[in-house]
Amino acid sequence: MQKVTMLDVAKAANVSKSTVSQYINKRYQYMGEETKKRIQQAIETLGYQPNYLARSLKQKRTSMIGIIIANIMHHLSTEVIRAIEDYCHKYDIHAIICNADDNPEKEKKYIEMLKAKQVDGLVLFPTGENTELYEQMVREEYPIVVMDRKVEELTGKVPSIFVNNREATCEAISHLLDLGHEKIAIITEPLTISPRIERVEGYKQALRERDVAIDEKFIINCEKMFMQEKLDELFSYPEPPTALLAGNDLVFIEVQKYIKRKKLSIPNDLSLIVYDNIPHAEISTPSVTTVSHPAFEMGEKAASLLIRQIQKESTPIEQNEYQCTLIIRETTGPKLY
């Protein structure tokens, strides 16, 4: 069967080939409703499929972007991906999603692969380790938006989106202090990226502001595989913590395992806050106090900034800092003993 062309559609709709092209590219400014109906009917009757490869060569755009996620297991990542994909869909831009697993080598391969596929730009949750590659993209003026993590080599050079980790953690710890807790622990994964570092800084800031001594043994930074051992050690002290901040949703899972294993009553035995958006926090028993990211707003902003760069619009190199929200639920309560 001979392939249906744009010219065939134009003849069937009794319009010019350029009018069909404008219709396919959704440029309707000077097109009447009757003309649009005729073109759409001709496309459906003939079974016409646009040649997107030819269009990308002509426009020097592929209408595809890359999203490189540091760890797709984080609920924040999936929410941000969804927001970016929804926003891009309105512009007929498709997303290729890559999971770097916090592995710099994997991240490097994905950046090189996506650029080789000529995607129009990248949203990047950076590992922070591929300095030379980041700087190369800046020199090339390649469209890029950095999400969630601060990288010194990119700061002030590309649009970036962060949250107020330090201030939000300080507020969460202050809430526990207001409830009478002074022996408060924090547990995070290793301090290799800015959000984790800033959360520990916010924890320390809250204690200093209330003249509460900082006990370094209450600050745990380790890989998830070692967290059960570290939690056993933490709660074996003569005066164990009465409250704990889990540094993200994956850390929270490890804390949950410990709570179940030790049959702890929450919040009677331990008050608990989780830094992250976690599914079903409000309907769990007890409902979980969280520090919540505005993930959808962050994703939409990232997509907007990237598309503006792709379309060669003037895009300020802005550092967008979003405010997290402490949502107080049932896993935090007053110190009982």
Tab-separated table of C-alpha atoms in Angstrom:
chain	number	residue	atom	x	y	z
A	1	MET	CA	0.000	0.000	0.000
A	2	GLN	CA	1.361	3.404	-0.990
A	3	LYS	CA	2.097	5.683	1.951
A	4	VAL	CA	-0.347	8.535	2.444
A	5	THR	CA	1.370	11.914	2.220
A	6	MET	CA	0.570	15.388	3.447
A	7	LEU	CA	-0.203	16.345	-0.150
A	8	ASP	CA	-2.865	13.604	-0.281
A	9	VAL	CA	-4.480	15.083	2.827
A	10	ALA	CA	-4.352	18.584	1.327
A	11	LYS	CA	-6.089	17.409	-1.876
A	12	ALA	CA	-8.771	15.524	0.050
A	13	ALA	CA	-9.458	18.532	2.297
A	14	ASN	CA	-9.238	20.999	-0.616
A	15	VAL	CA	-6.581	23.100	1.131
A	16	SER	CA	-2.909	23.816	0.551
A	17	LYS	CA	-0.127	21.573	1.833
A	18	SER	CA	1.109	24.424	4.057
A	19	THR	CA	-2.345	24.650	5.692
A	20	VAL	CA	-2.192	20.938	6.545
A	21	SER	CA	1.291	21.486	7.983
A	22	GLN	CA	0.004	24.348	10.144
A	23	TYR	CA	-2.860	22.154	11.362
A	24	ILE	CA	-0.545	19.281	12.302
A	25	ASN	CA	1.733	21.700	14.182
A	26	LYS	CA	-1.313	23.200	15.952
A	27	ARG	CA	-0.865	26.664	14.493
A	28	TYR	CA	-4.542	27.556	14.204
A	29	GLN	CA	-4.356	31.359	14.395
A	30	TYR	CA	-5.763	32.052	10.917
A	31	MET	CA	-7.658	28.790	10.395
A	32	GLY	CA	-11.418	28.520	10.449
A	33	GLU	CA	-13.327	25.760	12.231
A	34	GLU	CA	-14.663	24.370	8.935
A	35	THR	CA	-11.132	24.083	7.524
A	36	LYS	CA	-9.933	22.265	10.650
A	37	LYS	CA	-12.831	19.822	10.442
A	38	ARG	CA	-12.102	19.040	6.767
A	39	ILE	CA	-8.411	18.426	7.456
A	40	GLN	CA	-9.141	16.201	10.461
A	41	GLN	CA	-11.708	14.221	8.471
A	42	ALA	CA	-9.229	13.762	5.599
A	43	ILE	CA	-6.529	12.576	8.040
A	44	GLU	CA	-8.900	10.024	9.579
A	45	THR	CA	-10.315	8.822	6.248
A	46	LEU	CA	-6.891	8.387	4.634
A	47	GLY	CA	-5.198	7.081	7.793
A	48	TYR	CA	-2.439	9.683	7.523
A	49	GLN	CA	0.454	9.452	10.030
A	50	PRO	CA	2.729	12.523	10.278
A	51	ASN	CA	6.422	11.907	9.644
A	52	TYR	CA	7.838	13.095	12.955
A	53	LEU	CA	11.409	12.334	11.916
A	54	ALA	CA	11.124	14.629	8.895
A	55	ARG	CA	9.510	17.298	11.046
A	56	SER	CA	12.280	17.094	13.656
A	57	LEU	CA	14.942	17.444	10.951
A	58	LYS	CA	13.204	20.480	9.523
A	59	GLN	CA	12.580	22.147	12.884
A	60	LYS	CA	15.919	20.977	14.354
A	61	ARG	CA	13.944	19.684	17.329
A	62	THR	CA	12.818	16.208	18.331
A	63	SER	CA	10.006	17.259	20.677
A	64	MET	CA	11.539	14.958	23.295
A	65	ILE	CA	13.189	15.783	26.602
A	66	GLY	CA	15.162	13.658	29.039
A	67	ILE	CA	14.488	13.384	32.767
A	68	ILE	CA	17.377	11.841	34.701
A	69	ILE	CA	16.197	10.841	38.157
A	70	ALA	CA	18.739	10.163	40.895
A	71	ASN	CA	16.615	7.405	42.442
A	72	ILE	CA	13.194	6.590	41.027
A	73	MET	CA	12.236	4.773	44.252
A	74	HIS	CA	11.691	8.126	45.984
A	75	HIS	CA	8.042	9.171	45.926
A	76	LEU	CA	9.143	12.777	45.348
A	77	SER	CA	10.773	11.688	42.083
A	78	THR	CA	7.625	10.020	40.743
A	79	GLU	CA	5.492	13.048	41.635
A	80	VAL	CA	7.918	15.412	39.896
A	81	ILE	CA	8.061	13.140	36.815
A	82	ARG	CA	4.277	13.108	36.627
A	83	ALA	CA	4.078	16.896	36.830
A	84	ILE	CA	6.737	17.356	34.121
A	85	GLU	CA	5.092	14.812	31.823
A	86	ASP	CA	1.647	16.401	32.275
A	87	TYR	CA	3.009	19.856	31.493
A	88	CYS	CA	4.987	18.705	28.454
A	89	HIS	CA	1.996	16.787	27.092
A	90	LYS	CA	0.221	20.108	26.532
A	91	TYR	CA	3.071	21.079	24.177
A	92	ASP	CA	3.248	17.688	22.392
A	93	ILE	CA	6.642	17.083	23.989
A	94	HIS	CA	7.465	13.551	25.119
A	95	ALA	CA	9.706	12.557	28.013
A	96	ILE	CA	12.356	9.842	28.224
A	97	ILE	CA	12.862	8.891	31.875
A	98	CYS	CA	16.173	7.491	33.113
A	99	ASN	CA	17.028	6.247	36.608
A	100	ALA	CA	20.650	6.906	37.577
A	101	ASP	CA	20.501	5.015	40.910
A	102	ASP	CA	22.739	7.734	42.430
A	103	ASN	CA	25.511	6.271	40.258
A	104	PRO	CA	27.724	8.919	38.576
A	105	GLU	CA	28.813	6.519	35.813
A	106	LYS	CA	25.228	5.608	35.014
A	107	GLU	CA	24.276	9.289	35.034
A	108	LYS	CA	27.127	10.062	32.615
A	109	LYS	CA	26.005	7.345	30.207
A	110	TYR	CA	22.423	8.577	30.295
A	111	ILE	CA	23.421	12.194	29.614
A	112	GLU	CA	25.574	11.106	26.666
A	113	MET	CA	22.858	8.777	25.332
A	114	LEU	CA	20.106	11.391	25.541
A	115	LYS	CA	22.250	14.019	23.852
A	116	ALA	CA	23.135	11.496	21.128
A	117	LYS	CA	19.404	10.945	20.603
A	118	GLN	CA	19.163	14.734	20.238
A	119	VAL	CA	16.586	15.289	22.938
A	120	ASP	CA	15.783	18.972	23.170
A	121	GLY	CA	16.816	19.385	26.809
A	122	LEU	CA	17.251	17.762	30.224
A	123	VAL	CA	15.761	17.918	33.699
A	124	LEU	CA	18.502	16.586	35.933
A	125	PHE	CA	18.560	15.371	39.547
A	126	PRO	CA	22.378	15.436	39.588
A	127	THR	CA	24.704	13.084	41.414
A	128	GLY	CA	27.113	16.039	41.577
A	129	GLU	CA	30.045	13.942	40.373
A	130	ASN	CA	30.123	14.602	36.600
A	131	THR	CA	31.571	18.086	36.839
A	132	GLU	CA	33.245	18.138	33.427
A	133	LEU	CA	30.074	16.982	31.675
A	134	TYR	CA	27.921	19.553	33.491
A	135	GLU	CA	30.315	22.351	32.529
A	136	GLN	CA	30.350	21.162	28.918
A	137	MET	CA	26.552	21.435	28.716
A	138	VAL	CA	26.729	24.958	30.151
A	139	ARG	CA	29.327	25.966	27.532
A	140	GLU	CA	27.159	24.492	24.770
A	141	GLU	CA	24.119	26.387	26.131
A	142	TYR	CA	22.297	23.083	26.139
A	143	PRO	CA	18.818	23.469	27.709
A	144	ILE	CA	18.938	22.074	31.235
A	145	VAL	CA	17.131	22.507	34.546
A	146	VAL	CA	18.655	21.212	37.785
A	147	MET	CA	16.215	19.729	40.278
A	148	ASP	CA	16.416	19.165	44.048
A	149	ARG	CA	20.209	19.013	44.448
A	150	LYS	CA	22.722	21.861	44.418
A	151	VAL	CA	25.894	21.495	42.365
A	152	GLU	CA	28.485	24.231	42.754
A	153	GLU	CA	29.586	24.049	39.103
A	154	LEU	CA	25.998	24.713	37.936
A	155	THR	CA	24.875	27.277	40.523
A	156	GLY	CA	24.031	30.573	38.858
A	157	LYS	CA	24.610	29.110	35.385
A	158	VAL	CA	21.402	27.144	34.748
A	159	PRO	CA	17.861	27.400	36.148
A	160	SER	CA	17.559	25.375	39.342
A	161	ILE	CA	14.761	24.220	41.633
A	162	PHE	CA	15.283	23.418	45.305
A	163	VAL	CA	13.429	23.365	48.612
A	164	ASN	CA	14.280	25.041	51.916
A	165	ASN	CA	15.708	21.885	53.497
A	166	ARG	CA	17.524	23.616	56.346
A	167	GLU	CA	14.637	25.847	57.430
A	168	ALA	CA	12.024	23.089	57.053
A	169	THR	CA	14.056	20.659	59.153
A	170	CYS	CA	14.619	23.341	61.771
A	171	GLU	CA	10.838	23.837	61.979
A	172	ALA	CA	10.243	20.079	62.321
A	173	ILE	CA	12.771	19.717	65.145
A	174	SER	CA	11.373	22.833	66.846
A	175	HIS	CA	7.956	21.148	66.832
A	176	LEU	CA	9.440	18.171	68.684
A	177	LEU	CA	11.153	20.507	71.154
A	178	ASP	CA	7.823	22.268	71.761
A	179	LEU	CA	6.382	18.870	72.691
A	180	GLY	CA	9.041	18.506	75.413
A	181	HIS	CA	11.487	16.256	73.558
A	182	GLU	CA	15.192	17.026	73.929
A	183	LYS	CA	16.717	13.686	73.023
A	184	ILE	CA	15.964	13.835	69.319
A	185	ALA	CA	17.678	11.712	66.669
A	186	ILE	CA	17.995	12.173	62.927
A	187	ILE	CA	18.778	9.412	60.459
A	188	THR	CA	19.699	9.951	56.816
A	189	GLU	CA	21.539	8.234	54.032
A	190	PRO	CA	25.235	9.265	53.612
A	191	LEU	CA	25.835	13.025	53.436
A	192	THR	CA	26.878	13.029	49.777
A	193	ILE	CA	24.243	15.422	48.388
A	194	SER	CA	23.030	18.870	49.414
A	195	PRO	CA	19.508	18.010	50.696
A	196	ARG	CA	20.839	15.521	53.261
A	197	ILE	CA	23.595	17.911	54.386
A	198	GLU	CA	21.134	20.794	54.738
A	199	ARG	CA	18.687	18.681	56.745
A	200	VAL	CA	21.366	17.784	59.276
A	201	GLU	CA	22.355	21.459	59.428
A	202	GLY	CA	18.707	22.380	60.094
A	203	TYR	CA	18.529	19.766	62.852
A	204	LYS	CA	21.592	21.242	64.558
A	205	GLN	CA	20.328	24.800	64.095
A	206	ALA	CA	17.053	24.023	65.888
A	207	LEU	CA	18.864	22.519	68.872
A	208	ARG	CA	21.310	25.438	69.111
A	209	GLU	CA	18.492	27.978	68.993
A	210	ARG	CA	16.911	26.297	72.044
A	211	ASP	CA	20.218	25.749	73.874
A	212	VAL	CA	19.852	21.980	73.659
A	213	ALA	CA	23.126	20.077	73.521
A	214	ILE	CA	23.919	18.358	70.220
A	215	ASP	CA	24.680	14.685	70.823
A	216	GLU	CA	26.603	13.392	67.794
A	217	LYS	CA	25.615	9.801	68.504
A	218	PHE	CA	22.005	10.826	67.768
A	219	ILE	CA	23.017	11.795	64.211
A	220	ILE	CA	23.120	8.734	61.937
A	221	ASN	CA	24.235	8.880	58.298
A	222	CYS	CA	24.623	5.497	56.663
A	223	GLU	CA	23.531	3.267	53.793
A	224	LYS	CA	20.094	1.715	54.198
A	225	MET	CA	21.569	-1.788	54.567
A	226	PHE	CA	23.210	-0.729	57.854
A	227	MET	CA	20.281	1.176	59.357
A	228	GLN	CA	18.807	-1.665	61.420
A	229	GLU	CA	22.172	-2.176	63.106
A	230	LYS	CA	22.531	1.573	63.718
A	231	LEU	CA	19.005	1.836	65.123
A	232	ASP	CA	19.696	-1.077	67.471
A	233	GLU	CA	22.770	0.765	68.703
A	234	LEU	CA	20.908	4.079	68.990
A	235	PHE	CA	18.146	2.692	71.182
A	236	SER	CA	20.517	0.646	73.337
A	237	TYR	CA	21.903	3.778	75.008
A	238	PRO	CA	20.949	4.325	78.675
A	239	GLU	CA	18.986	7.426	77.602
A	240	PRO	CA	17.741	6.721	74.073
A	241	PRO	CA	15.965	9.301	71.920
A	242	THR	CA	12.283	9.957	72.509
A	243	ALA	CA	11.817	11.462	69.035
A	244	LEU	CA	13.281	10.858	65.586
A	245	LEU	CA	13.338	12.517	62.172
A	246	ALA	CA	13.608	10.121	59.208
A	247	GLY	CA	15.557	11.931	56.492
A	248	ASN	CA	13.449	10.699	53.554
A	249	ASP	CA	10.766	8.185	52.562
A	250	LEU	CA	13.202	5.295	52.034
A	251	VAL	CA	14.774	5.878	55.445
A	252	PHE	CA	11.243	5.873	56.886
A	253	ILE	CA	10.762	2.307	55.602
A	254	GLU	CA	13.816	1.210	57.592
A	255	VAL	CA	12.494	3.008	60.671
A	256	GLN	CA	9.121	1.288	60.212
A	257	LYS	CA	10.868	-2.103	60.131
A	258	TYR	CA	12.606	-1.280	63.395
A	259	ILE	CA	9.392	-0.056	65.036
A	260	LYS	CA	7.590	-3.260	64.068
A	261	ARG	CA	10.492	-5.477	65.173
A	262	LYS	CA	10.698	-3.775	68.582
A	263	LYS	CA	6.909	-3.421	68.931
A	264	LEU	CA	7.198	0.286	69.712
A	265	SER	CA	4.064	2.357	70.270
A	266	ILE	CA	4.014	5.544	68.181
A	267	PRO	CA	3.989	8.288	69.455
A	268	ASN	CA	4.000	7.008	73.077
A	269	ASP	CA	7.414	5.315	72.864
A	270	LEU	CA	8.784	7.446	70.040
A	271	SER	CA	7.588	10.567	68.239
A	272	LEU	CA	8.309	10.400	64.523
A	273	ILE	CA	8.537	12.871	61.629
A	274	VAL	CA	9.292	11.909	58.030
A	275	TYR	CA	10.939	14.365	55.668
A	276	ASP	CA	9.244	13.602	52.354
A	277	ASN	CA	5.939	13.093	50.636
A	278	ILE	CA	4.821	9.585	51.490
A	279	PRO	CA	1.695	7.887	50.132
A	280	HIS	CA	-1.201	7.401	52.539
A	281	ALA	CA	0.442	9.419	55.336
A	282	GLU	CA	-2.927	10.872	56.353
A	283	ILE	CA	-4.790	7.522	56.429
A	284	SER	CA	-2.118	5.407	58.141
A	285	THR	CA	-2.649	4.366	61.764
A	286	PRO	CA	-1.334	6.472	63.340
A	287	SER	CA	-1.291	9.119	60.611
A	288	VAL	CA	2.251	10.281	59.872
A	289	THR	CA	3.648	13.750	60.573
A	290	THR	CA	5.583	14.785	57.468
A	291	VAL	CA	7.616	17.575	55.946
A	292	SER	CA	5.950	17.814	52.557
A	293	HIS	CA	7.455	19.013	49.248
A	294	PRO	CA	5.337	20.965	46.742
A	295	ALA	CA	6.356	18.330	44.185
A	296	PHE	CA	3.823	19.090	41.461
A	297	GLU	CA	4.587	22.826	41.514
A	298	MET	CA	8.306	22.028	41.331
A	299	GLY	CA	7.803	19.692	38.369
A	300	GLU	CA	5.633	22.155	36.476
A	301	LYS	CA	8.169	24.929	37.032
A	302	ALA	CA	11.001	22.703	35.801
A	303	ALA	CA	9.078	21.833	32.638
A	304	SER	CA	8.170	25.480	32.052
A	305	LEU	CA	11.779	26.660	32.412
A	306	LEU	CA	13.054	23.904	30.132
A	307	ILE	CA	10.490	24.551	27.385
A	308	ARG	CA	11.282	28.281	27.463
A	309	GLN	CA	14.940	27.441	26.844
A	310	ILE	CA	14.062	24.995	24.058
A	311	GLN	CA	11.886	27.626	22.370
A	312	LYS	CA	14.755	30.134	22.614
A	313	GLU	CA	12.767	32.412	24.880
A	314	SER	CA	14.522	34.646	27.365
A	315	THR	CA	14.954	32.482	30.466
A	316	PRO	CA	16.373	33.997	33.664
A	317	ILE	CA	19.022	31.886	35.400
A	318	GLU	CA	16.929	31.800	38.528
A	319	GLN	CA	17.375	29.711	41.659
A	320	ASN	CA	13.827	28.748	42.580
A	321	GLU	CA	13.512	27.809	46.255
A	322	TYR	CA	10.197	26.276	47.260
A	323	GLN	CA	8.876	26.087	50.804
A	324	CYS	CA	8.207	22.712	52.396
A	325	THR	CA	5.261	22.349	54.768
A	326	LEU	CA	5.244	20.658	58.171
A	327	ILE	CA	2.004	18.655	58.354
A	328	ILE	CA	1.381	17.673	61.963
A	329	ARG	CA	-0.472	14.392	62.370
A	330	GLU	CA	-0.561	11.599	64.948
A	331	THR	CA	3.009	10.260	65.030
A	332	THR	CA	4.196	13.236	67.076
A	333	GLY	CA	3.073	13.689	70.651
A	334	PRO	CA	4.268	15.073	73.995
A	335	LYS	CA	7.202	13.479	75.817
A	336	LEU	CA	5.665	11.101	78.355
A	337	TYR	CA	8.723	10.080	80.387
